[in-house]
């Protein structure tokens, strides 16, 4: 192989290794070693102490126009990971039905801004005190980076934290998840004159739970 071709190949290797802008990258020396000993450039780099293990990893995805991202696929945009989806697909990607109201609210907020949303994500922690859905319009020609996975990602929905019954009870009639000795179930707290505490839990399965049987709940 000619020296010029070796230099071009070496530049591609250095780019993948993140050493393209490193002034100390062994450019000419690697070419000389490869020519002298008739070995691949990667072997020459390893002889010079360069860690070439990252070359075995798949290259990171390149930026593409948003229109090239398939519906339901994740992508990076504005320093966050989003999922391409209109409202119906966003709801389908949100298996927790109690979170559907947050999804709808986010999409309605986008419409009110005059920008029907084409992507959404979930925020929590430092960004948002409570788990919240964020929907934005990404234009077709906007540059984004597709997720590396070849399959449609599972949208990670932040889980609501448990609230102790001793600290706060949910609003009467509101469907919530309660933690019972048998495990979490959906139920509503309703007024009941026959109950000693004046209220009782009604599960979606039609069962009744005494107040003392439930220690905590979450939306």
PDB file of C-alpha atoms in Angstrom:
ATOM      1  CA  UNK A   1       0.000   0.000   0.000  1.00  0.00           C
ATOM      2  CA  UNK A   2       1.255   3.473  -0.861  1.00  0.00           C
ATOM      3  CA  UNK A   3       2.193   5.911   1.946  1.00  0.00           C
ATOM      4  CA  UNK A   4      -0.584   8.330   0.908  1.00  0.00           C
ATOM      5  CA  UNK A   5      -3.212   5.592   1.174  1.00  0.00           C
ATOM      6  CA  UNK A   6      -1.806   4.507   4.531  1.00  0.00           C
ATOM      7  CA  UNK A   7      -2.058   8.076   5.815  1.00  0.00           C
ATOM      8  CA  UNK A   8      -5.700   8.282   4.748  1.00  0.00           C
ATOM      9  CA  UNK A   9      -6.486   4.982   6.463  1.00  0.00           C
ATOM     10  CA  UNK A  10      -4.596   6.082   9.547  1.00  0.00           C
ATOM     11  CA  UNK A  11      -6.635   9.295   9.739  1.00  0.00           C
ATOM     12  CA  UNK A  12      -9.842   7.255   9.709  1.00  0.00           C
ATOM     13  CA  UNK A  13      -8.523   5.053  12.515  1.00  0.00           C
ATOM     14  CA  UNK A  14      -7.527   8.084  14.588  1.00  0.00           C
ATOM     15  CA  UNK A  15     -10.946   9.620  14.025  1.00  0.00           C
ATOM     16  CA  UNK A  16     -12.617   6.503  15.415  1.00  0.00           C
ATOM     17  CA  UNK A  17     -10.239   6.475  18.365  1.00  0.00           C
ATOM     18  CA  UNK A  18     -10.983  10.125  19.163  1.00  0.00           C
ATOM     19  CA  UNK A  19      -7.381  11.130  18.475  1.00  0.00           C
ATOM     20  CA  UNK A  20      -7.942  13.132  15.303  1.00  0.00           C
ATOM     21  CA  UNK A  21      -7.173  16.449  17.001  1.00  0.00           C
ATOM     22  CA  UNK A  22      -4.437  15.105  19.264  1.00  0.00           C
ATOM     23  CA  UNK A  23      -1.158  16.744  18.212  1.00  0.00           C
ATOM     24  CA  UNK A  24       0.715  13.839  19.767  1.00  0.00           C
ATOM     25  CA  UNK A  25      -1.029  11.178  17.686  1.00  0.00           C
ATOM     26  CA  UNK A  26       1.630   8.922  16.093  1.00  0.00           C
ATOM     27  CA  UNK A  27       0.789   9.668  12.479  1.00  0.00           C
ATOM     28  CA  UNK A  28       4.032   9.459  10.523  1.00  0.00           C
ATOM     29  CA  UNK A  29       5.645   6.934  12.868  1.00  0.00           C
ATOM     30  CA  UNK A  30       2.723   4.507  12.476  1.00  0.00           C
ATOM     31  CA  UNK A  31       2.945   4.798   8.694  1.00  0.00           C
ATOM     32  CA  UNK A  32       6.689   4.176   8.779  1.00  0.00           C
ATOM     33  CA  UNK A  33       6.293   1.098  11.033  1.00  0.00           C
ATOM     34  CA  UNK A  34       3.531  -0.325   8.828  1.00  0.00           C
ATOM     35  CA  UNK A  35       5.610   0.155   5.669  1.00  0.00           C
ATOM     36  CA  UNK A  36       8.796  -1.186   7.226  1.00  0.00           C
ATOM     37  CA  UNK A  37       7.324  -4.361   8.716  1.00  0.00           C
ATOM     38  CA  UNK A  38       4.431  -4.935   6.342  1.00  0.00           C
ATOM     39  CA  UNK A  39       1.834  -4.998   9.116  1.00  0.00           C
ATOM     40  CA  UNK A  40      -1.643  -3.434   9.381  1.00  0.00           C
ATOM     41  CA  UNK A  41      -1.865   0.107  10.712  1.00  0.00           C
ATOM     42  CA  UNK A  42      -3.723  -1.121  13.779  1.00  0.00           C
ATOM     43  CA  UNK A  43      -0.789  -3.349  14.714  1.00  0.00           C
ATOM     44  CA  UNK A  44       1.555  -0.424  14.164  1.00  0.00           C
ATOM     45  CA  UNK A  45      -0.505   1.740  16.507  1.00  0.00           C
ATOM     46  CA  UNK A  46      -0.507  -0.971  19.163  1.00  0.00           C
ATOM     47  CA  UNK A  47       3.287  -1.198  18.939  1.00  0.00           C
ATOM     48  CA  UNK A  48       3.370   2.535  19.660  1.00  0.00           C
ATOM     49  CA  UNK A  49       1.254   2.089  22.788  1.00  0.00           C
ATOM     50  CA  UNK A  50      -2.106   3.244  21.374  1.00  0.00           C
ATOM     51  CA  UNK A  51      -5.148   1.442  22.799  1.00  0.00           C
ATOM     52  CA  UNK A  52      -7.043   0.242  19.730  1.00  0.00           C
ATOM     53  CA  UNK A  53      -9.756  -1.694  21.615  1.00  0.00           C
ATOM     54  CA  UNK A  54     -12.395   0.976  20.791  1.00  0.00           C
ATOM     55  CA  UNK A  55     -12.045  -0.036  17.140  1.00  0.00           C
ATOM     56  CA  UNK A  56     -13.851  -3.287  18.009  1.00  0.00           C
ATOM     57  CA  UNK A  57     -16.929  -1.360  19.099  1.00  0.00           C
ATOM     58  CA  UNK A  58     -19.579  -0.385  16.537  1.00  0.00           C
ATOM     59  CA  UNK A  59     -19.158   3.195  15.377  1.00  0.00           C
ATOM     60  CA  UNK A  60     -21.539   5.699  16.982  1.00  0.00           C
ATOM     61  CA  UNK A  61     -24.541   6.654  14.873  1.00  0.00           C
ATOM     62  CA  UNK A  62     -24.190   9.766  12.755  1.00  0.00           C
ATOM     63  CA  UNK A  63     -26.547  12.719  12.827  1.00  0.00           C
ATOM     64  CA  UNK A  64     -29.418  12.560  10.339  1.00  0.00           C
ATOM     65  CA  UNK A  65     -32.470  14.693   9.538  1.00  0.00           C
ATOM     66  CA  UNK A  66     -35.343  13.985  11.906  1.00  0.00           C
ATOM     67  CA  UNK A  67     -37.398  12.749   8.950  1.00  0.00           C
ATOM     68  CA  UNK A  68     -35.048   9.731   8.731  1.00  0.00           C
ATOM     69  CA  UNK A  69     -35.887   8.583  12.275  1.00  0.00           C
ATOM     70  CA  UNK A  70     -38.548   5.887  12.214  1.00  0.00           C
ATOM     71  CA  UNK A  71     -41.691   6.404  14.326  1.00  0.00           C
ATOM     72  CA  UNK A  72     -41.235   4.933  17.780  1.00  0.00           C
ATOM     73  CA  UNK A  73     -37.438   5.168  17.620  1.00  0.00           C
ATOM     74  CA  UNK A  74     -35.324   7.029  20.166  1.00  0.00           C
ATOM     75  CA  UNK A  75     -32.908   9.811  19.223  1.00  0.00           C
ATOM     76  CA  UNK A  76     -30.724  12.440  20.874  1.00  0.00           C
ATOM     77  CA  UNK A  77     -31.685  16.078  20.494  1.00  0.00           C
ATOM     78  CA  UNK A  78     -30.909  19.127  22.617  1.00  0.00           C
ATOM     79  CA  UNK A  79     -28.892  17.038  25.091  1.00  0.00           C
ATOM     80  CA  UNK A  80     -31.795  14.667  25.842  1.00  0.00           C
ATOM     81  CA  UNK A  81     -33.105  11.365  24.518  1.00  0.00           C
ATOM     82  CA  UNK A  82     -36.517  11.630  22.842  1.00  0.00           C
ATOM     83  CA  UNK A  83     -38.888   9.236  21.112  1.00  0.00           C
ATOM     84  CA  UNK A  84     -40.410  10.104  17.762  1.00  0.00           C
ATOM     85  CA  UNK A  85     -44.166   9.875  18.305  1.00  0.00           C
ATOM     86  CA  UNK A  86     -47.409  11.735  17.840  1.00  0.00           C
ATOM     87  CA  UNK A  87     -50.026  11.522  20.586  1.00  0.00           C
ATOM     88  CA  UNK A  88     -51.490   8.126  19.683  1.00  0.00           C
ATOM     89  CA  UNK A  89     -48.089   6.456  19.471  1.00  0.00           C
ATOM     90  CA  UNK A  90     -46.902   8.198  22.656  1.00  0.00           C
ATOM     91  CA  UNK A  91     -49.886   6.777  24.527  1.00  0.00           C
ATOM     92  CA  UNK A  92     -49.237   3.322  23.053  1.00  0.00           C
ATOM     93  CA  UNK A  93     -45.611   3.559  24.233  1.00  0.00           C
ATOM     94  CA  UNK A  94     -46.773   4.428  27.757  1.00  0.00           C
ATOM     95  CA  UNK A  95     -48.066   1.172  29.286  1.00  0.00           C
ATOM     96  CA  UNK A  96     -48.775   2.811  32.645  1.00  0.00           C
ATOM     97  CA  UNK A  97     -52.297   4.100  32.043  1.00  0.00           C
ATOM     98  CA  UNK A  98     -52.096   6.335  35.096  1.00  0.00           C
ATOM     99  CA  UNK A  99     -49.430   8.324  33.199  1.00  0.00           C
ATOM    100  CA  UNK A 100     -51.638   8.895  30.133  1.00  0.00           C
ATOM    101  CA  UNK A 101     -53.001  12.150  31.529  1.00  0.00           C
ATOM    102  CA  UNK A 102     -49.467  13.547  31.671  1.00  0.00           C
ATOM    103  CA  UNK A 103     -48.849  12.527  28.068  1.00  0.00           C
ATOM    104  CA  UNK A 104     -52.043  14.176  26.848  1.00  0.00           C
ATOM    105  CA  UNK A 105     -51.288  17.337  28.832  1.00  0.00           C
ATOM    106  CA  UNK A 106     -47.836  17.593  27.268  1.00  0.00           C
ATOM    107  CA  UNK A 107     -49.195  17.228  23.735  1.00  0.00           C
ATOM    108  CA  UNK A 108     -51.991  19.735  24.360  1.00  0.00           C
ATOM    109  CA  UNK A 109     -49.410  22.208  25.679  1.00  0.00           C
ATOM    110  CA  UNK A 110     -47.467  21.849  22.430  1.00  0.00           C
ATOM    111  CA  UNK A 111     -50.623  22.460  20.386  1.00  0.00           C
ATOM    112  CA  UNK A 112     -51.389  25.579  22.415  1.00  0.00           C
ATOM    113  CA  UNK A 113     -47.923  26.867  21.541  1.00  0.00           C
ATOM    114  CA  UNK A 114     -48.864  26.422  17.901  1.00  0.00           C
ATOM    115  CA  UNK A 115     -46.455  23.513  17.447  1.00  0.00           C
ATOM    116  CA  UNK A 116     -48.101  20.080  17.222  1.00  0.00           C
ATOM    117  CA  UNK A 117     -45.605  17.724  18.863  1.00  0.00           C
ATOM    118  CA  UNK A 118     -43.731  15.032  16.954  1.00  0.00           C
ATOM    119  CA  UNK A 119     -41.578  13.705  19.832  1.00  0.00           C
ATOM    120  CA  UNK A 120     -41.740  13.261  23.583  1.00  0.00           C
ATOM    121  CA  UNK A 121     -39.631  12.302  26.574  1.00  0.00           C
ATOM    122  CA  UNK A 122     -39.954  11.843  30.341  1.00  0.00           C
ATOM    123  CA  UNK A 123     -38.268  14.102  32.879  1.00  0.00           C
ATOM    124  CA  UNK A 124     -37.681  13.602  36.579  1.00  0.00           C
ATOM    125  CA  UNK A 125     -35.109  14.135  39.294  1.00  0.00           C
ATOM    126  CA  UNK A 126     -33.221  17.419  39.163  1.00  0.00           C
ATOM    127  CA  UNK A 127     -34.980  18.498  35.974  1.00  0.00           C
ATOM    128  CA  UNK A 128     -38.483  18.055  37.391  1.00  0.00           C
ATOM    129  CA  UNK A 129     -39.540  17.470  41.024  1.00  0.00           C
ATOM    130  CA  UNK A 130     -42.352  15.202  39.829  1.00  0.00           C
ATOM    131  CA  UNK A 131     -42.230  12.812  36.849  1.00  0.00           C
ATOM    132  CA  UNK A 132     -43.486  14.749  33.849  1.00  0.00           C
ATOM    133  CA  UNK A 133     -43.920  14.245  30.130  1.00  0.00           C
ATOM    134  CA  UNK A 134     -42.421  16.779  27.724  1.00  0.00           C
ATOM    135  CA  UNK A 135     -43.596  16.997  24.122  1.00  0.00           C
ATOM    136  CA  UNK A 136     -41.955  19.132  21.442  1.00  0.00           C
ATOM    137  CA  UNK A 137     -42.140  19.615  17.722  1.00  0.00           C
ATOM    138  CA  UNK A 138     -39.026  18.493  15.879  1.00  0.00           C
ATOM    139  CA  UNK A 139     -38.990  19.689  12.281  1.00  0.00           C
ATOM    140  CA  UNK A 140     -38.309  17.190   9.512  1.00  0.00           C
ATOM    141  CA  UNK A 141     -34.992  18.783   8.556  1.00  0.00           C
ATOM    142  CA  UNK A 142     -33.741  19.144  12.153  1.00  0.00           C
ATOM    143  CA  UNK A 143     -30.438  17.330  12.731  1.00  0.00           C
ATOM    144  CA  UNK A 144     -30.716  14.563  15.368  1.00  0.00           C
ATOM    145  CA  UNK A 145     -28.713  11.477  16.352  1.00  0.00           C
ATOM    146  CA  UNK A 146     -30.584   8.147  16.257  1.00  0.00           C
ATOM    147  CA  UNK A 147     -30.231   5.776  19.182  1.00  0.00           C
ATOM    148  CA  UNK A 148     -27.565   3.135  18.718  1.00  0.00           C
ATOM    149  CA  UNK A 149     -29.966   0.231  19.314  1.00  0.00           C
ATOM    150  CA  UNK A 150     -31.292  -1.452  16.187  1.00  0.00           C
ATOM    151  CA  UNK A 151     -34.631  -2.180  17.816  1.00  0.00           C
ATOM    152  CA  UNK A 152     -37.320   0.156  19.052  1.00  0.00           C
ATOM    153  CA  UNK A 153     -36.403   1.255  22.575  1.00  0.00           C
ATOM    154  CA  UNK A 154     -38.547   0.842  25.629  1.00  0.00           C
ATOM    155  CA  UNK A 155     -39.580   4.270  26.830  1.00  0.00           C
ATOM    156  CA  UNK A 156     -38.419   4.628  30.414  1.00  0.00           C
ATOM    157  CA  UNK A 157     -41.287   6.136  32.349  1.00  0.00           C
ATOM    158  CA  UNK A 158     -40.293   7.591  35.704  1.00  0.00           C
ATOM    159  CA  UNK A 159     -42.153   5.866  38.496  1.00  0.00           C
ATOM    160  CA  UNK A 160     -44.062   7.854  41.063  1.00  0.00           C
ATOM    161  CA  UNK A 161     -42.707   7.566  44.580  1.00  0.00           C
ATOM    162  CA  UNK A 162     -44.796   5.941  47.284  1.00  0.00           C
ATOM    163  CA  UNK A 163     -46.624   8.251  49.681  1.00  0.00           C
ATOM    164  CA  UNK A 164     -47.194   7.078  53.245  1.00  0.00           C
ATOM    165  CA  UNK A 165     -50.818   7.032  54.364  1.00  0.00           C
ATOM    166  CA  UNK A 166     -49.579   8.473  57.658  1.00  0.00           C
ATOM    167  CA  UNK A 167     -48.356  11.557  55.772  1.00  0.00           C
ATOM    168  CA  UNK A 168     -51.101  12.050  53.195  1.00  0.00           C
ATOM    169  CA  UNK A 169     -54.180  10.300  51.826  1.00  0.00           C
ATOM    170  CA  UNK A 170     -55.268  10.585  48.186  1.00  0.00           C
ATOM    171  CA  UNK A 171     -58.379  12.514  47.238  1.00  0.00           C
ATOM    172  CA  UNK A 172     -61.576  10.563  47.742  1.00  0.00           C
ATOM    173  CA  UNK A 173     -62.614   8.725  44.583  1.00  0.00           C
ATOM    174  CA  UNK A 174     -59.237   9.103  42.895  1.00  0.00           C
ATOM    175  CA  UNK A 175     -57.847   5.898  41.359  1.00  0.00           C
ATOM    176  CA  UNK A 176     -54.376   5.205  42.733  1.00  0.00           C
ATOM    177  CA  UNK A 177     -52.060   2.263  43.319  1.00  0.00           C
ATOM    178  CA  UNK A 178     -52.065   1.048  46.915  1.00  0.00           C
ATOM    179  CA  UNK A 179     -49.545  -1.252  48.550  1.00  0.00           C
ATOM    180  CA  UNK A 180     -51.342  -4.137  50.253  1.00  0.00           C
ATOM    181  CA  UNK A 181     -50.059  -7.295  51.959  1.00  0.00           C
ATOM    182  CA  UNK A 182     -50.881  -9.119  48.713  1.00  0.00           C
ATOM    183  CA  UNK A 183     -49.021  -6.597  46.565  1.00  0.00           C
ATOM    184  CA  UNK A 184     -49.844  -3.354  44.678  1.00  0.00           C
ATOM    185  CA  UNK A 185     -53.416  -2.995  43.377  1.00  0.00           C
ATOM    186  CA  UNK A 186     -55.507  -0.194  41.911  1.00  0.00           C
ATOM    187  CA  UNK A 187     -58.115   1.174  44.301  1.00  0.00           C
ATOM    188  CA  UNK A 188     -60.169   4.212  45.293  1.00  0.00           C
ATOM    189  CA  UNK A 189     -60.667   5.602  48.790  1.00  0.00           C
ATOM    190  CA  UNK A 190     -64.398   6.121  49.388  1.00  0.00           C
ATOM    191  CA  UNK A 191     -66.451   7.336  52.331  1.00  0.00           C
ATOM    192  CA  UNK A 192     -68.225   4.534  54.198  1.00  0.00           C
ATOM    193  CA  UNK A 193     -70.450   5.041  57.239  1.00  0.00           C
ATOM    194  CA  UNK A 194     -70.150   1.390  58.183  1.00  0.00           C
ATOM    195  CA  UNK A 195     -66.353   1.555  58.449  1.00  0.00           C
ATOM    196  CA  UNK A 196     -64.841   2.421  61.824  1.00  0.00           C
ATOM    197  CA  UNK A 197     -62.526   4.946  60.187  1.00  0.00           C
ATOM    198  CA  UNK A 198     -65.296   6.461  58.057  1.00  0.00           C
ATOM    199  CA  UNK A 199     -63.657   5.395  54.796  1.00  0.00           C
ATOM    200  CA  UNK A 200     -62.725   2.219  52.971  1.00  0.00           C
ATOM    201  CA  UNK A 201     -60.695   1.207  49.915  1.00  0.00           C
ATOM    202  CA  UNK A 202     -62.529  -0.227  46.892  1.00  0.00           C
ATOM    203  CA  UNK A 203     -60.251  -2.097  44.454  1.00  0.00           C
ATOM    204  CA  UNK A 204     -60.915  -2.339  40.730  1.00  0.00           C
ATOM    205  CA  UNK A 205     -61.539  -6.060  41.259  1.00  0.00           C
ATOM    206  CA  UNK A 206     -64.472  -5.228  43.555  1.00  0.00           C
ATOM    207  CA  UNK A 207     -62.749  -6.072  46.814  1.00  0.00           C
ATOM    208  CA  UNK A 208     -62.809  -3.889  49.916  1.00  0.00           C
ATOM    209  CA  UNK A 209     -59.777  -3.075  52.008  1.00  0.00           C
ATOM    210  CA  UNK A 210     -59.744  -1.584  55.450  1.00  0.00           C
ATOM    211  CA  UNK A 211     -57.716   1.586  55.925  1.00  0.00           C
ATOM    212  CA  UNK A 212     -55.303  -0.290  58.201  1.00  0.00           C
ATOM    213  CA  UNK A 213     -54.503  -2.760  55.395  1.00  0.00           C
ATOM    214  CA  UNK A 214     -52.934  -0.039  53.233  1.00  0.00           C
ATOM    215  CA  UNK A 215     -49.692   1.574  54.356  1.00  0.00           C
ATOM    216  CA  UNK A 216     -48.847   3.667  51.278  1.00  0.00           C
ATOM    217  CA  UNK A 217     -50.068   4.723  47.843  1.00  0.00           C
ATOM    218  CA  UNK A 218     -48.825   6.296  44.626  1.00  0.00           C
ATOM    219  CA  UNK A 219     -50.503   7.963  41.615  1.00  0.00           C
TER     220      UNK A 219
END
